[in-house]
Tab-separated table of C-alpha atoms and ligand atoms in Angstrom:
chain	number	residue	atom	x	y	z
A	610	UNK	CA	-31.895	-12.944	5.523
A	611	UNK	CA	-34.370	-14.017	8.136
A	612	UNK	CA	-34.049	-17.472	9.618
A	613	UNK	CA	-36.930	-19.724	10.592
A	614	UNK	CA	-36.310	-23.266	11.796
A	615	UNK	CA	-35.975	-24.882	8.399
A	616	UNK	CA	-36.024	-22.163	5.765
A	617	UNK	CA	-34.379	-18.832	5.111
A	618	UNK	CA	-36.336	-15.914	3.778
A	619	UNK	CA	-33.932	-14.296	1.334
A	620	UNK	CA	-33.530	-10.607	0.587
A	621	UNK	CA	-35.364	-11.031	-2.736
A	622	UNK	CA	-38.402	-12.510	-0.975
A	623	UNK	CA	-37.808	-16.119	-2.071
A	624	UNK	CA	-37.439	-18.894	0.458
A	625	UNK	CA	-34.249	-20.915	0.600
A	626	UNK	CA	-35.097	-24.548	1.309
A	627	UNK	CA	-32.569	-25.356	4.021
A	628	UNK	CA	-34.577	-28.380	5.193
A	629	UNK	CA	-34.524	-29.787	1.663
A	630	UNK	CA	-30.764	-29.219	1.441
A	631	UNK	CA	-30.068	-30.963	4.730
A	632	UNK	CA	-32.386	-33.848	3.828
A	633	UNK	CA	-30.390	-34.366	0.623
A	634	UNK	CA	-27.111	-34.062	2.467
A	635	UNK	CA	-28.197	-36.659	5.024
A	636	UNK	CA	-29.414	-38.975	2.274
A	637	UNK	CA	-26.747	-38.619	-0.437
A	638	UNK	CA	-23.832	-37.463	1.728
A	639	UNK	CA	-23.292	-34.435	-0.517
A	640	UNK	CA	-25.054	-31.531	-2.167
A	641	UNK	CA	-24.299	-28.859	-4.771
A	642	UNK	CA	-25.951	-25.466	-4.391
A	643	UNK	CA	-25.669	-23.604	-7.680
A	644	UNK	CA	-24.847	-19.892	-7.745
A	645	UNK	CA	-25.025	-19.371	-3.995
A	646	UNK	CA	-22.924	-16.212	-4.307
A	647	UNK	CA	-22.486	-13.880	-7.297
A	648	UNK	CA	-19.578	-14.577	-9.641
A	649	UNK	CA	-18.396	-11.050	-8.945
A	650	UNK	CA	-17.648	-12.012	-5.344
A	651	UNK	CA	-15.569	-14.961	-6.556
A	652	UNK	CA	-13.694	-12.715	-8.982
A	653	UNK	CA	-12.838	-10.482	-6.055
A	654	UNK	CA	-11.579	-13.470	-4.028
A	655	UNK	CA	-9.498	-14.671	-6.985
A	656	UNK	CA	-7.983	-11.216	-7.213
A	657	UNK	CA	-7.151	-11.190	-3.504
A	658	UNK	CA	-5.635	-14.677	-3.662
A	659	UNK	CA	-3.504	-14.034	-6.742
A	660	UNK	CA	-0.293	-12.908	-4.951
A	661	UNK	CA	-0.625	-15.610	-2.293
A	662	UNK	CA	-1.071	-18.364	-4.897
A	663	UNK	CA	2.007	-17.052	-6.702
A	664	UNK	CA	4.084	-17.458	-3.538
A	665	UNK	CA	2.699	-20.841	-2.538
A	666	UNK	CA	4.766	-23.891	-3.498
A	667	UNK	CA	3.160	-27.175	-4.482
A	668	UNK	CA	2.212	-29.392	-1.593
A	669	UNK	CA	4.366	-32.454	-0.960
A	670	UNK	CA	2.731	-35.655	0.093
A	671	UNK	CA	0.941	-38.695	-1.226
A	672	UNK	CA	-2.312	-37.429	0.262
A	673	UNK	CA	-2.030	-33.728	-0.532
A	674	UNK	CA	-0.380	-34.312	-3.903
A	675	UNK	CA	2.687	-32.952	-5.663
A	676	UNK	CA	0.942	-30.963	-8.424
A	677	UNK	CA	-1.420	-29.127	-6.124
A	678	UNK	CA	-1.115	-25.827	-4.312
A	679	UNK	CA	-2.687	-25.554	-0.889
A	680	UNK	CA	-2.786	-22.587	1.398
A	681	UNK	CA	-4.621	-21.620	4.551
A	682	UNK	CA	-5.256	-18.419	6.549
A	683	UNK	CA	-7.707	-17.376	3.897
A	684	UNK	CA	-9.583	-14.812	5.958
A	685	UNK	CA	-6.530	-12.556	5.863
A	686	UNK	CA	-5.252	-13.502	2.414
A	687	UNK	CA	-8.702	-13.002	0.880
A	688	UNK	CA	-10.891	-10.942	3.228
A	689	UNK	CA	-13.868	-11.355	0.892
A	690	UNK	CA	-13.858	-15.085	1.739
A	691	UNK	CA	-15.101	-14.157	5.221
A	692	UNK	CA	-18.493	-13.698	3.610
A	693	UNK	CA	-18.423	-17.273	2.316
A	694	UNK	CA	-17.667	-18.584	5.821
A	695	UNK	CA	-20.614	-16.738	7.368
A	696	UNK	CA	-23.066	-17.211	4.513
A	697	UNK	CA	-26.501	-17.661	6.152
A	698	UNK	CA	-27.425	-20.706	4.053
A	699	UNK	CA	-24.177	-22.465	4.951
A	700	UNK	CA	-24.567	-21.597	8.635
A	701	UNK	CA	-28.173	-22.848	8.647
A	702	UNK	CA	-27.051	-26.181	7.173
A	703	UNK	CA	-24.274	-26.497	9.771
A	704	UNK	CA	-26.661	-25.613	12.576
A	705	UNK	CA	-29.114	-28.262	11.426
A	706	UNK	CA	-26.577	-31.093	11.251
A	707	UNK	CA	-23.831	-30.160	13.729
A	708	UNK	CA	-25.889	-27.970	16.067
A	709	UNK	CA	-27.630	-30.766	17.997
A	710	UNK	CA	-24.289	-32.201	19.148
A	711	UNK	CA	-22.530	-29.077	20.391
A	712	UNK	CA	-23.281	-25.759	22.018
A	713	UNK	CA	-21.798	-24.026	18.981
A	714	UNK	CA	-20.116	-25.344	15.855
A	715	UNK	CA	-16.819	-23.868	14.656
A	716	UNK	CA	-14.578	-23.448	11.658
A	717	UNK	CA	-12.232	-26.389	11.289
A	718	UNK	CA	-10.074	-25.080	8.464
A	719	UNK	CA	-9.841	-22.861	5.442
A	720	UNK	CA	-7.841	-24.003	2.443
A	721	UNK	CA	-7.527	-22.806	-1.129
A	722	UNK	CA	-6.751	-25.792	-3.348
A	723	UNK	CA	-5.371	-25.338	-6.832
A	724	UNK	CA	-5.062	-28.622	-8.723
A	725	UNK	CA	-2.521	-28.111	-11.500
A	726	UNK	CA	-2.646	-29.864	-14.898
A	727	UNK	CA	-1.168	-33.350	-14.627
A	728	UNK	CA	-2.191	-33.935	-11.006
A	729	UNK	CA	-3.417	-37.460	-10.311
A	730	UNK	CA	-6.641	-38.385	-8.581
A	731	UNK	CA	-6.416	-38.017	-4.807
A	732	UNK	CA	-6.978	-41.143	-2.735
A	733	UNK	CA	-10.606	-41.480	-1.630
A	734	UNK	CA	-11.047	-40.578	2.017
A	735	UNK	CA	-13.320	-39.279	4.720
A	736	UNK	CA	-12.330	-35.809	5.890
A	737	UNK	CA	-12.905	-36.837	9.494
A	738	UNK	CA	-10.579	-39.840	9.463
A	739	UNK	CA	-8.234	-38.081	11.902
A	740	UNK	CA	-10.805	-38.541	14.640
A	741	UNK	CA	-10.899	-41.970	16.293
A	742	UNK	CA	-14.590	-42.507	15.715
A	743	UNK	CA	-16.560	-44.715	13.389
A	744	UNK	CA	-19.435	-44.314	10.930
A	745	UNK	CA	-22.323	-44.502	10.386
A	746	UNK	CA	-22.992	-42.366	13.437
A	747	UNK	CA	-23.330	-38.712	14.163
A	748	UNK	CA	-21.455	-36.222	12.028
A	749	UNK	CA	-18.720	-34.105	13.494
A	750	UNK	CA	-17.463	-32.280	10.430
A	751	UNK	CA	-18.896	-30.860	7.194
A	752	UNK	CA	-16.958	-29.424	4.277
A	753	UNK	CA	-17.972	-26.665	1.889
A	754	UNK	CA	-15.963	-26.372	-1.348
A	755	UNK	CA	-16.578	-23.142	-3.249
A	756	UNK	CA	-15.685	-23.201	-6.934
A	757	UNK	CA	-13.225	-20.404	-7.753
A	758	UNK	CA	-12.922	-21.713	-11.323
A	759	UNK	CA	-15.388	-23.779	-13.241
A	760	UNK	CA	-15.193	-27.372	-11.937
A	761	UNK	CA	-15.435	-30.033	-14.641
A	762	UNK	CA	-15.008	-33.784	-14.826
A	763	UNK	CA	-11.823	-33.159	-16.803
A	764	UNK	CA	-10.100	-30.469	-14.744
A	765	UNK	CA	-10.223	-32.010	-11.281
A	766	UNK	CA	-13.797	-31.445	-10.112
A	767	UNK	CA	-14.071	-33.120	-6.703
A	768	UNK	CA	-14.824	-36.844	-6.936
A	769	UNK	CA	-17.643	-37.918	-4.607
A	770	UNK	CA	-18.926	-41.394	-3.787
A	771	UNK	CA	-22.643	-40.846	-3.131
A	772	UNK	CA	-24.092	-42.438	0.040
A	773	UNK	CA	-20.620	-43.538	1.115
A	774	UNK	CA	-21.209	-41.975	4.527
A	775	UNK	CA	-23.155	-45.145	5.224
A	776	UNK	CA	-20.432	-47.528	3.999
A	777	UNK	CA	-17.086	-48.745	5.307
A	778	UNK	CA	-13.982	-46.951	4.061
A	779	UNK	CA	-12.945	-48.185	0.624
A	780	UNK	CA	-10.088	-46.717	-1.411
A	781	UNK	CA	-10.994	-48.313	-4.721
A	782	UNK	CA	-14.504	-47.862	-6.006
A	783	UNK	CA	-15.896	-48.706	-9.477
A	784	UNK	CA	-15.805	-45.569	-11.614
A	785	UNK	CA	-19.523	-45.757	-12.396
A	786	UNK	CA	-20.343	-45.318	-8.697
A	787	UNK	CA	-18.452	-42.014	-8.475
A	788	UNK	CA	-19.668	-38.564	-9.425
A	789	UNK	CA	-17.461	-35.631	-10.357
A	790	UNK	CA	-18.617	-32.246	-9.146
A	791	UNK	CA	-19.284	-29.950	-12.076
A	792	UNK	CA	-20.128	-26.418	-11.080
A	793	UNK	CA	-19.587	-22.777	-11.906
A	794	UNK	CA	-17.705	-20.197	-9.824
A	795	UNK	CA	-20.038	-19.118	-7.024
A	796	UNK	CA	-21.535	-22.572	-6.598
A	797	UNK	CA	-20.674	-24.688	-3.591
A	798	UNK	CA	-20.272	-28.426	-3.049
A	799	UNK	CA	-21.039	-29.532	0.494
A	800	UNK	CA	-20.251	-32.979	1.853
A	801	UNK	CA	-20.381	-34.686	5.211
A	802	UNK	CA	-17.155	-35.449	7.075
A	803	UNK	CA	-18.006	-39.117	6.617
A	804	UNK	CA	-18.597	-38.952	2.851
A	805	UNK	CA	-15.833	-40.594	0.837
A	806	UNK	CA	-14.396	-38.308	-1.813
A	807	UNK	CA	-11.141	-36.906	-3.188
A	808	UNK	CA	-9.706	-34.244	-5.464
A	809	UNK	CA	-10.056	-35.178	-9.128
A	810	UNK	CA	-7.227	-35.718	-11.613
A	811	UNK	CA	-6.628	-32.640	-13.734
A	812	UNK	CA	-6.451	-33.772	-17.395
A	813	UNK	CA	-6.965	-30.245	-18.730
A	814	UNK	CA	-4.416	-27.565	-19.547
A	815	UNK	CA	-5.515	-25.113	-16.875
A	816	UNK	CA	-5.457	-25.220	-13.074
A	817	UNK	CA	-8.638	-25.781	-11.089
A	818	UNK	CA	-9.023	-23.676	-7.954
A	819	UNK	CA	-11.451	-24.173	-5.119
A	820	UNK	CA	-11.804	-22.766	-1.646
A	821	UNK	CA	-12.754	-25.088	1.182
A	822	UNK	CA	-14.106	-24.034	4.518
A	823	UNK	CA	-14.916	-26.902	6.832
A	824	UNK	CA	-16.913	-26.746	10.048
A	825	UNK	CA	-16.865	-29.073	13.037
A	826	UNK	CA	-18.408	-29.643	16.452
A	827	UNK	CA	-17.220	-26.853	18.734
A	828	UNK	CA	-15.591	-29.194	21.256
A	829	UNK	CA	-13.156	-30.795	18.799
A	830	UNK	CA	-9.590	-29.776	17.970
A	831	UNK	CA	-9.508	-27.661	14.797
A	832	UNK	CA	-7.379	-28.890	11.877
A	833	UNK	CA	-6.041	-25.428	11.062
A	834	UNK	CA	-4.911	-23.729	14.252
A	835	UNK	CA	-7.196	-20.727	14.159
A	836	UNK	CA	-5.562	-18.837	17.053
A	837	UNK	CA	-2.173	-18.921	15.328
A	838	UNK	CA	-3.699	-18.188	11.934
A	839	UNK	CA	-5.625	-15.236	13.391
A	840	UNK	CA	-4.055	-13.996	16.635
A	841	UNK	CA	-6.118	-11.496	18.646
A	842	UNK	CA	-4.660	-8.427	16.929
A	843	UNK	CA	-5.829	-9.849	13.584
A	844	UNK	CA	-9.112	-11.428	14.702
A	845	UNK	CA	-10.292	-8.237	16.415
A	846	UNK	CA	-10.866	-6.760	12.921
A	847	UNK	CA	-13.211	-9.600	11.927
A	848	UNK	CA	-17.016	-9.523	12.106
A	849	UNK	CA	-18.300	-10.841	15.436
A	850	UNK	CA	-19.841	-13.986	13.953
A	851	UNK	CA	-16.524	-14.909	12.343
A	852	UNK	CA	-14.695	-14.308	15.644
A	853	UNK	CA	-17.074	-16.759	17.271
A	854	UNK	CA	-16.697	-19.306	14.457
A	855	UNK	CA	-12.906	-19.372	14.677
A	856	UNK	CA	-13.044	-19.859	18.449
A	857	UNK	CA	-12.929	-16.523	20.247
A	858	UNK	CA	-16.032	-17.471	22.258
A	859	UNK	CA	-16.176	-20.135	24.946
A	860	UNK	CA	-17.933	-23.357	24.020
A	861	UNK	CA	-20.125	-23.859	27.077
A	862	UNK	CA	-19.385	-25.303	29.525
A	863	UNK	CA	-15.838	-24.126	29.982
A	864	UNK	CA	-13.977	-24.933	26.761
A	865	UNK	CA	-11.558	-22.393	25.395
A	866	UNK	CA	-11.408	-19.659	28.028
A	867	UNK	CA	-8.635	-17.159	28.634
A	868	UNK	CA	-7.995	-16.305	32.298
A	869	UNK	CA	-11.488	-17.587	33.054
A	870	UNK	CA	-13.012	-15.145	30.567
A	871	UNK	CA	-14.382	-15.154	27.054
A	872	UNK	CA	-11.225	-15.050	24.886
A	873	UNK	CA	-12.507	-12.006	23.042
A	874	UNK	CA	-11.545	-9.889	26.113
A	875	UNK	CA	-8.159	-9.856	24.395
A	876	UNK	CA	-9.583	-7.615	21.690
A	877	UNK	CA	-9.679	-4.795	24.260
A	878	UNK	CA	-6.034	-5.057	25.236
A	879	UNK	CA	-4.817	-7.398	27.965
A	880	UNK	CA	-6.596	-6.428	31.140
A	881	UNK	CA	-4.816	-7.457	34.340
A	882	UNK	CA	-6.365	-9.490	37.170
A	883	UNK	CA	-9.531	-10.725	35.510
A	884	UNK	CA	-12.039	-12.570	37.684
A	885	UNK	CA	-12.640	-16.155	36.535
A	886	UNK	CA	-16.276	-16.519	35.498
A	887	UNK	CA	-18.629	-19.493	35.410
A	888	UNK	CA	-18.807	-20.120	31.676
A	889	UNK	CA	-21.588	-22.670	31.806
A	890	UNK	CA	-24.954	-22.912	30.094
A	891	UNK	CA	-28.091	-21.767	31.911
A	892	UNK	CA	-29.299	-25.321	32.641
A	893	UNK	CA	-26.082	-26.181	34.505
A	894	UNK	CA	-26.307	-22.889	36.416
A	895	UNK	CA	-29.814	-23.841	37.499
A	896	UNK	CA	-28.706	-27.303	38.644
A	897	UNK	CA	-25.983	-25.742	40.806
A	898	UNK	CA	-28.421	-23.122	42.143
A	899	UNK	CA	-30.963	-25.777	43.072
A	900	UNK	CA	-28.325	-27.963	44.708
A	901	UNK	CA	-27.045	-25.061	46.819
A	902	UNK	CA	-30.579	-23.990	47.763
A	903	UNK	CA	-31.317	-27.575	48.858
A	904	UNK	CA	-28.231	-27.601	51.074
A	905	UNK	CA	-29.349	-24.402	52.812
A	906	UNK	CA	-32.764	-25.892	53.640
A	907	UNK	CA	-31.271	-29.128	54.975
B	1432	AKG	O1	-9.669	-30.462	-4.017
B	1432	AKG	C1	-10.648	-31.181	-3.930
B	1432	AKG	O2	-11.524	-31.228	-4.784
B	1432	AKG	C2	-10.864	-32.037	-2.694
B	1432	AKG	C3	-9.669	-32.108	-1.802
B	1432	AKG	C4	-9.896	-32.934	-0.596
B	1432	AKG	O3	-10.831	-33.649	-0.468
B	1432	AKG	C5	-8.945	-32.857	0.533
B	1432	AKG	O4	-7.828	-32.367	0.362
B	1432	AKG	O5	-9.305	-33.326	1.650
B	1433	FE2	FE1	-11.104	-34.300	1.551
């Protein structure tokens, strides 16, 4: 795919309307993109996740639920999910909304969520409530939920309160104001960190599985500790863009270095005695240069 500022030219010659997507996201607080990846890719991910789901116990907690399975570290458990994380349409949306407020955005977490039959509705929440900041204001997190099974109103399709990114937090909302995400495997539901939503109750007889990958401003703490989830010996196998997204590149200026270097030096072994480098953006370098030049003249 070829990226312009607000559209992506896709391999089949059609244009993907990123600007339209982000306009809807900013307006409604959420967006569903149908069939963004082929169902075959999702089948592959389901296959890769099968053993891990089998070993994962139900979560325990009033927020995470007792009839729900949740697991992280998805890029190793299901390597095919790496392609969801770096999907050009998703990255273009993140760049448009998060990009202006950071040097680079990052992955905040990966989580496969299987809502089992009988699970109750999750309490409505904003995903970014852990940050001491208020809304409406700028966004610092965005979530992408990929359907691994068909999502329906009955089986636990994510419950979203449209335009709630502009409203105070409210845990009880009249049912007619809520929408339930209904989508096929391969479709993705995207919502802002400030949009109020929750997992749906599963009144069906089969589990509902989804795969979330959330993204945040590159200078925030990540929810899932990416360096423990993917230590250097694991991350060195990943595509370069994914390495950057999980945090193996410095967020300029100076956030996240290792021995004063880009952390991805660790992929080449552990070199001794590295020189500490200025890991600052070009504009800061120029300010320092100008300041020093001025001092010489004086
Ligand atoms: O599983 C879902 O549909 C949403 C879950 C959710 O919002 C969360 O756990 O933060
Ligand atoms: Fe959530």
